[in-house]
mmCIF file of N, CA, C and O in Angstrom:
data_model
loop_
_atom_site.group_PDB
_atom_site.id
_atom_site.type_symbol
_atom_site.label_atom_id
_atom_site.label_comp_id
_atom_site.label_asym_id
_atom_site.label_seq_id
_atom_site.Cartn_x
_atom_site.Cartn_y
_atom_site.Cartn_z
ATOM 1 N N ARG I 1 -253.057 -17.003 115.542
ATOM 2 C CA ARG I 1 -251.892 -17.827 115.601
ATOM 3 C C ARG I 1 -251.681 -18.455 114.142
ATOM 4 O O ARG I 1 -250.584 -18.506 113.646
ATOM 5 N N LEU I 2 -252.730 -18.886 113.432
ATOM 6 C CA LEU I 2 -252.617 -19.386 112.125
ATOM 7 C C LEU I 2 -252.141 -18.324 111.169
ATOM 8 O O LEU I 2 -251.342 -18.580 110.340
ATOM 9 N N GLU I 3 -252.637 -17.039 111.315
ATOM 10 C CA GLU I 3 -252.213 -15.963 110.517
ATOM 11 C C GLU I 3 -250.723 -15.684 110.689
ATOM 12 O O GLU I 3 -250.002 -15.459 109.679
ATOM 13 N N GLU I 4 -250.291 -15.747 111.882
ATOM 14 C CA GLU I 4 -248.926 -15.507 112.242
ATOM 15 C C GLU I 4 -248.051 -16.629 111.569
ATOM 16 O O GLU I 4 -246.989 -16.303 111.043
ATOM 17 N N GLU I 5 -248.510 -17.830 111.692
ATOM 18 C CA GLU I 5 -247.724 -18.942 110.974
ATOM 19 C C GLU I 5 -247.678 -18.779 109.484
ATOM 20 O O GLU I 5 -246.655 -19.040 108.867
ATOM 21 N N MET I 6 -248.687 -18.289 108.829
ATOM 22 C CA MET I 6 -248.736 -18.116 107.461
ATOM 23 C C MET I 6 -247.772 -17.045 107.016
ATOM 24 O O MET I 6 -247.091 -17.126 106.019
ATOM 25 N N ASN I 7 -247.730 -15.973 107.818
ATOM 26 C CA ASN I 7 -246.826 -14.848 107.550
ATOM 27 C C ASN I 7 -245.396 -15.333 107.733
ATOM 28 O O ASN I 7 -244.483 -14.820 106.897
ATOM 29 N N LEU I 8 -245.094 -16.114 108.714
ATOM 30 C CA LEU I 8 -243.757 -16.616 108.848
ATOM 31 C C LEU I 8 -243.339 -17.520 107.644
ATOM 32 O O LEU I 8 -242.270 -17.473 107.252
ATOM 33 N N LYS I 9 -244.241 -18.284 107.138
ATOM 34 C CA LYS I 9 -243.943 -19.142 105.947
ATOM 35 C C LYS I 9 -243.659 -18.274 104.749
ATOM 36 O O LYS I 9 -242.764 -18.457 103.945
ATOM 37 N N LYS I 10 -244.463 -17.133 104.582
ATOM 38 C CA LYS I 10 -244.224 -16.255 103.504
ATOM 39 C C LYS I 10 -242.873 -15.613 103.661
ATOM 40 O O LYS I 10 -242.124 -15.448 102.694
ATOM 41 N N LEU I 11 -242.538 -15.094 104.785
ATOM 42 C CA LEU I 11 -241.275 -14.549 105.146
ATOM 43 C C LEU I 11 -240.056 -15.533 104.806
ATOM 44 O O LEU I 11 -239.213 -15.092 104.180
ATOM 45 N N ASP I 12 -240.266 -16.699 105.207
ATOM 46 C CA ASP I 12 -239.318 -17.698 105.027
ATOM 47 C C ASP I 12 -239.073 -17.910 103.504
ATOM 48 O O ASP I 12 -237.855 -17.934 103.043
ATOM 49 N N ALA I 13 -240.059 -18.078 102.723
ATOM 50 C CA ALA I 13 -239.956 -18.205 101.281
ATOM 51 C C ALA I 13 -239.297 -17.019 100.657
ATOM 52 O O ALA I 13 -238.502 -17.180 99.740
ATOM 53 N N TYR I 14 -239.740 -15.851 101.113
ATOM 54 C CA TYR I 14 -239.223 -14.620 100.562
ATOM 55 C C TYR I 14 -237.727 -14.495 100.786
ATOM 56 O O TYR I 14 -236.942 -14.216 99.933
ATOM 57 N N ILE I 15 -237.243 -14.807 101.984
ATOM 58 C CA ILE I 15 -235.814 -14.671 102.441
ATOM 59 C C ILE I 15 -235.087 -15.752 101.539
ATOM 60 O O ILE I 15 -233.951 -15.360 101.029
ATOM 61 N N LYS I 16 -235.573 -16.896 101.435
ATOM 62 C CA LYS I 16 -234.868 -17.992 100.605
ATOM 63 C C LYS I 16 -234.755 -17.589 99.170
ATOM 64 O O LYS I 16 -233.846 -18.055 98.526
ATOM 65 N N THR I 17 -235.699 -16.777 98.692
ATOM 66 C CA THR I 17 -235.670 -16.383 97.240
ATOM 67 C C THR I 17 -234.673 -15.267 97.027
ATOM 68 O O THR I 17 -234.001 -15.279 96.011
ATOM 69 N N VAL I 18 -234.572 -14.363 97.941
ATOM 70 C CA VAL I 18 -233.900 -13.144 97.767
ATOM 71 C C VAL I 18 -232.413 -13.202 98.161
ATOM 72 O O VAL I 18 -231.536 -12.656 97.520
ATOM 73 N N LEU I 19 -232.120 -13.913 99.244
ATOM 74 C CA LEU I 19 -230.763 -13.917 99.858
ATOM 75 C C LEU I 19 -230.006 -15.173 99.527
ATOM 76 O O LEU I 19 -230.534 -16.249 99.351
ATOM 77 N N THR I 20 -228.632 -14.988 99.536
ATOM 78 C CA THR I 20 -227.858 -16.142 99.424
ATOM 79 C C THR I 20 -227.799 -16.979 100.731
ATOM 80 O O THR I 20 -228.311 -16.521 101.754
ATOM 81 N N LYS I 21 -227.227 -18.248 100.686
ATOM 82 C CA LYS I 21 -227.234 -19.039 101.875
ATOM 83 C C LYS I 21 -226.515 -18.271 103.029
ATOM 84 O O LYS I 21 -226.885 -18.357 104.192
ATOM 85 N N ARG I 22 -225.345 -17.700 102.685
ATOM 86 C CA ARG I 22 -224.551 -16.981 103.631
ATOM 87 C C ARG I 22 -225.378 -15.841 104.345
ATOM 88 O O ARG I 22 -225.411 -15.684 105.497
ATOM 89 N N GLU I 23 -226.037 -15.038 103.532
ATOM 90 C CA GLU I 23 -226.821 -14.010 103.995
ATOM 91 C C GLU I 23 -228.063 -14.462 104.793
ATOM 92 O O GLU I 23 -228.262 -13.881 105.884
ATOM 93 N N GLN I 24 -228.665 -15.558 104.448
ATOM 94 C CA GLN I 24 -229.694 -16.133 105.200
ATOM 95 C C GLN I 24 -229.239 -16.554 106.577
ATOM 96 O O GLN I 24 -229.970 -16.246 107.576
ATOM 97 N N GLU I 25 -228.109 -17.186 106.610
ATOM 98 C CA GLU I 25 -227.557 -17.640 107.896
ATOM 99 C C GLU I 25 -227.248 -16.514 108.821
ATOM 100 O O GLU I 25 -227.581 -16.524 109.999
ATOM 101 N N ILE I 26 -226.640 -15.396 108.309
ATOM 102 C CA ILE I 26 -226.305 -14.301 109.139
ATOM 103 C C ILE I 26 -227.433 -13.578 109.640
ATOM 104 O O ILE I 26 -227.659 -13.247 110.815
ATOM 105 N N ILE I 27 -228.470 -13.374 108.716
ATOM 106 C CA ILE I 27 -229.712 -12.686 109.154
ATOM 107 C C ILE I 27 -230.438 -13.532 110.157
ATOM 108 O O ILE I 27 -231.008 -12.931 111.150
ATOM 109 N N SER I 28 -230.603 -14.783 109.955
ATOM 110 C CA SER I 28 -231.339 -15.664 110.918
ATOM 111 C C SER I 28 -230.754 -15.642 112.252
ATOM 112 O O SER I 28 -231.335 -15.609 113.255
ATOM 113 N N LEU I 29 -229.338 -15.718 112.296
ATOM 114 C CA LEU I 29 -228.670 -15.685 113.567
ATOM 115 C C LEU I 29 -228.691 -14.293 114.250
ATOM 116 O O LEU I 29 -229.015 -14.211 115.451
ATOM 117 N N ARG I 30 -228.514 -13.285 113.471
ATOM 118 C CA ARG I 30 -228.555 -11.914 113.954
ATOM 119 C C ARG I 30 -229.775 -11.581 114.597
ATOM 120 O O ARG I 30 -229.899 -10.826 115.593
ATOM 121 N N TYR I 31 -230.969 -11.868 113.936
ATOM 122 C CA TYR I 31 -232.285 -11.454 114.427
ATOM 123 C C TYR I 31 -233.148 -12.480 115.046
ATOM 124 O O TYR I 31 -234.311 -12.275 115.292
ATOM 125 N N GLY I 32 -232.517 -13.716 115.263
ATOM 126 C CA GLY I 32 -233.197 -14.761 115.953
ATOM 127 C C GLY I 32 -234.365 -15.351 115.218
ATOM 128 O O GLY I 32 -235.363 -15.696 115.776
ATOM 129 N N LEU I 33 -234.263 -15.463 113.895
ATOM 130 C CA LEU I 33 -235.320 -16.131 113.078
ATOM 131 C C LEU I 33 -235.223 -17.613 113.239
ATOM 132 O O LEU I 33 -234.197 -18.189 113.636
ATOM 133 N N TYR I 34 -236.340 -18.327 112.957
ATOM 134 C CA TYR I 34 -236.435 -19.796 112.896
ATOM 135 C C TYR I 34 -236.162 -20.382 114.315
ATOM 136 O O TYR I 34 -235.564 -21.396 114.445
ATOM 137 N N GLY I 35 -236.543 -19.654 115.340
ATOM 138 C CA GLY I 35 -236.379 -20.173 116.765
ATOM 139 C C GLY I 35 -234.983 -20.032 117.206
ATOM 140 O O GLY I 35 -234.663 -20.505 118.416
ATOM 141 N N LYS I 36 -234.100 -19.403 116.517
ATOM 142 C CA LYS I 36 -232.751 -19.213 116.960
ATOM 143 C C LYS I 36 -232.688 -17.977 117.908
ATOM 144 O O LYS I 36 -233.536 -17.056 117.736
ATOM 145 N N GLN I 37 -231.710 -17.961 118.811
ATOM 146 C CA GLN I 37 -231.497 -16.817 119.645
ATOM 147 C C GLN I 37 -230.794 -15.673 118.957
ATOM 148 O O GLN I 37 -229.895 -15.898 118.101
ATOM 149 N N GLU I 38 -231.122 -14.475 119.226
ATOM 150 C CA GLU I 38 -230.480 -13.307 118.604
ATOM 151 C C GLU I 38 -228.978 -13.411 118.979
ATOM 152 O O GLU I 38 -228.667 -13.749 120.114
ATOM 153 N N THR I 39 -228.098 -13.027 118.030
ATOM 154 C CA THR I 39 -226.731 -13.199 118.199
ATOM 155 C C THR I 39 -226.004 -11.937 117.801
ATOM 156 O O THR I 39 -226.386 -11.319 116.831
ATOM 157 N N THR I 40 -224.944 -11.569 118.443
ATOM 158 C CA THR I 40 -224.168 -10.456 118.117
ATOM 159 C C THR I 40 -223.302 -10.680 116.831
ATOM 160 O O THR I 40 -223.037 -11.819 116.557
ATOM 161 N N GLN I 41 -222.872 -9.587 116.239
ATOM 162 C CA GLN I 41 -222.004 -9.800 115.092
ATOM 163 C C GLN I 41 -220.741 -10.496 115.423
ATOM 164 O O GLN I 41 -220.260 -11.311 114.666
ATOM 165 N N ARG I 42 -220.176 -10.136 116.615
ATOM 166 C CA ARG I 42 -218.998 -10.838 117.030
ATOM 167 C C ARG I 42 -219.166 -12.333 117.244
ATOM 168 O O ARG I 42 -218.357 -13.096 116.742
ATOM 169 N N GLU I 43 -220.307 -12.746 117.796
ATOM 170 C CA GLU I 43 -220.615 -14.151 118.060
ATOM 171 C C GLU I 43 -220.760 -14.909 116.698
ATOM 172 O O GLU I 43 -220.233 -15.955 116.455
ATOM 173 N N ILE I 44 -221.390 -14.236 115.803
ATOM 174 C CA ILE I 44 -221.573 -14.781 114.390
ATOM 175 C C ILE I 44 -220.180 -14.986 113.729
ATOM 176 O O ILE I 44 -219.887 -16.009 113.179
ATOM 177 N N ALA I 45 -219.358 -13.933 113.870
ATOM 178 C CA ALA I 45 -218.044 -13.920 113.294
ATOM 179 C C ALA I 45 -217.187 -15.099 113.898
ATOM 180 O O ALA I 45 -216.609 -15.852 113.048
ATOM 181 N N GLU I 46 -217.282 -15.304 115.135
ATOM 182 C CA GLU I 46 -216.504 -16.400 115.698
ATOM 183 C C GLU I 46 -217.074 -17.808 115.280
ATOM 184 O O GLU I 46 -216.283 -18.661 114.964
ATOM 185 N N LYS I 47 -218.408 -17.901 115.213
ATOM 186 C CA LYS I 47 -219.015 -19.111 114.715
ATOM 187 C C LYS I 47 -218.632 -19.518 113.346
ATOM 188 O O LYS I 47 -218.404 -20.641 113.003
ATOM 189 N N LEU I 48 -218.648 -18.519 112.419
ATOM 190 C CA LEU I 48 -218.365 -18.735 110.986
ATOM 191 C C LEU I 48 -216.911 -18.456 110.589
ATOM 192 O O LEU I 48 -216.657 -18.677 109.399
ATOM 193 N N HIS I 49 -216.057 -18.193 111.516
ATOM 194 C CA HIS I 49 -214.678 -18.028 111.293
ATOM 195 C C HIS I 49 -214.406 -16.925 110.251
ATOM 196 O O HIS I 49 -213.635 -17.149 109.346
ATOM 197 N N ILE I 50 -215.095 -15.741 110.441
ATOM 198 C CA ILE I 50 -214.924 -14.604 109.574
ATOM 199 C C ILE I 50 -214.809 -13.400 110.408
ATOM 200 O O ILE I 50 -215.046 -13.454 111.713
ATOM 201 N N SER I 51 -214.402 -12.277 109.976
ATOM 202 C CA SER I 51 -214.286 -11.018 110.748
ATOM 203 C C SER I 51 -215.624 -10.366 111.093
ATOM 204 O O SER I 51 -216.567 -10.643 110.290
ATOM 205 N N ARG I 52 -215.683 -9.732 112.226
ATOM 206 C CA ARG I 52 -216.930 -9.069 112.556
ATOM 207 C C ARG I 52 -217.286 -7.984 111.459
ATOM 208 O O ARG I 52 -218.493 -7.830 111.200
ATOM 209 N N SER I 53 -216.353 -7.349 110.974
ATOM 210 C CA SER I 53 -216.609 -6.309 109.962
ATOM 211 C C SER I 53 -217.223 -7.006 108.646
ATOM 212 O O SER I 53 -218.075 -6.389 107.965
ATOM 213 N N TYR I 54 -216.787 -8.137 108.375
ATOM 214 C CA TYR I 54 -217.355 -8.875 107.226
ATOM 215 C C TYR I 54 -218.796 -9.364 107.501
ATOM 216 O O TYR I 54 -219.674 -9.122 106.601
ATOM 217 N N VAL I 55 -219.094 -9.707 108.658
ATOM 218 C CA VAL I 55 -220.476 -9.987 109.080
ATOM 219 C C VAL I 55 -221.287 -8.750 108.982
ATOM 220 O O VAL I 55 -222.437 -8.814 108.451
ATOM 221 N N SER I 56 -220.763 -7.592 109.358
ATOM 222 C CA SER I 56 -221.507 -6.377 109.260
ATOM 223 C C SER I 56 -221.800 -5.995 107.799
ATOM 224 O O SER I 56 -222.993 -5.603 107.492
ATOM 225 N N ARG I 57 -220.846 -6.198 106.972
ATOM 226 C CA ARG I 57 -221.012 -5.879 105.543
ATOM 227 C C ARG I 57 -222.104 -6.773 104.917
ATOM 228 O O ARG I 57 -222.953 -6.332 104.170
ATOM 229 N N ILE I 58 -222.079 -8.104 105.233
ATOM 230 C CA ILE I 58 -222.961 -8.993 104.697
ATOM 231 C C ILE I 58 -224.402 -8.685 105.221
ATOM 232 O O ILE I 58 -225.383 -8.745 104.473
ATOM 233 N N GLU I 59 -224.499 -8.352 106.531
ATOM 234 C CA GLU I 59 -225.837 -8.033 107.072
ATOM 235 C C GLU I 59 -226.402 -6.788 106.403
ATOM 236 O O GLU I 59 -227.561 -6.777 106.038
ATOM 237 N N LYS I 60 -225.602 -5.786 106.209
ATOM 238 C CA LYS I 60 -226.146 -4.551 105.607
ATOM 239 C C LYS I 60 -226.591 -4.794 104.148
ATOM 240 O O LYS I 60 -227.521 -4.356 103.732
ATOM 241 N N LYS I 61 -225.739 -5.642 103.369
ATOM 242 C CA LYS I 61 -226.106 -5.945 102.093
ATOM 243 C C LYS I 61 -227.428 -6.666 101.959
ATOM 244 O O LYS I 61 -228.276 -6.435 101.131
ATOM 245 N N ALA I 62 -227.557 -7.695 102.933
ATOM 246 C CA ALA I 62 -228.761 -8.478 102.943
ATOM 247 C C ALA I 62 -230.010 -7.632 103.252
ATOM 248 O O ALA I 62 -231.074 -7.850 102.587
ATOM 249 N N LEU I 63 -229.940 -6.802 104.174
ATOM 250 C CA LEU I 63 -231.000 -5.896 104.599
ATOM 251 C C LEU I 63 -231.397 -5.027 103.454
ATOM 252 O O LEU I 63 -232.618 -4.722 103.249
ATOM 253 N N LYS I 64 -230.377 -4.445 102.789
ATOM 254 C CA LYS I 64 -230.661 -3.632 101.661
ATOM 255 C C LYS I 64 -231.363 -4.352 100.470
ATOM 256 O O LYS I 64 -232.318 -3.859 99.928
ATOM 257 N N LYS I 65 -230.947 -5.598 100.316
ATOM 258 C CA LYS I 65 -231.610 -6.477 99.317
ATOM 259 C C LYS I 65 -233.028 -6.612 99.567
ATOM 260 O O LYS I 65 -233.930 -6.609 98.791
ATOM 261 N N LEU I 66 -233.296 -6.993 100.865
ATOM 262 C CA LEU I 66 -234.717 -7.257 101.269
ATOM 263 C C LEU I 66 -235.537 -5.971 101.123
ATOM 264 O O LEU I 66 -236.709 -6.046 100.663
ATOM 265 N N LYS I 67 -234.960 -4.832 101.550
ATOM 266 C CA LYS I 67 -235.787 -3.583 101.544
ATOM 267 C C LYS I 67 -236.051 -3.237 100.080
ATOM 268 O O LYS I 67 -237.164 -2.879 99.711
ATOM 269 N N THR I 68 -234.975 -3.367 99.229
ATOM 270 C CA THR I 68 -235.194 -2.934 97.827
ATOM 271 C C THR I 68 -236.223 -3.825 97.097
ATOM 272 O O THR I 68 -237.033 -3.330 96.358
ATOM 273 N N THR I 69 -236.112 -5.063 97.370
ATOM 274 C CA THR I 69 -237.077 -6.057 96.819
ATOM 275 C C THR I 69 -238.527 -5.703 97.240
ATOM 276 O O THR I 69 -239.470 -5.839 96.460
ATOM 277 N N LEU I 70 -238.670 -5.446 98.589
ATOM 278 C CA LEU I 70 -239.947 -5.199 99.106
ATOM 279 C C LEU I 70 -240.604 -3.922 98.593
ATOM 280 O O LEU I 70 -241.773 -3.812 98.355
ATOM 281 N N GLU I 71 -239.684 -2.923 98.299
ATOM 282 C CA GLU I 71 -240.295 -1.647 97.829
ATOM 283 C C GLU I 71 -240.596 -1.682 96.254
ATOM 284 O O GLU I 71 -241.309 -0.847 95.849
ATOM 285 N N SER I 72 -240.121 -2.648 95.599
ATOM 286 C CA SER I 72 -240.355 -2.687 94.171
ATOM 287 C C SER I 72 -241.631 -3.412 93.861
ATOM 288 O O SER I 72 -242.333 -4.043 94.628
#
């Protein structure tokens, strides 16, 4: 349990370092981070008053940033 908590703290710090606030919000809603429930792109779009396709683009960009940073 302690190890899991430490990993979550590292993940949180990593996400906050790499992603913009908007990207953080979309990723945390989409994948249920920080105790939030997983949310569809359409639900996120409605909540943030943006299009679903824009949510999709932001999500893809954020995931690519995280992957690229992890691989380097």
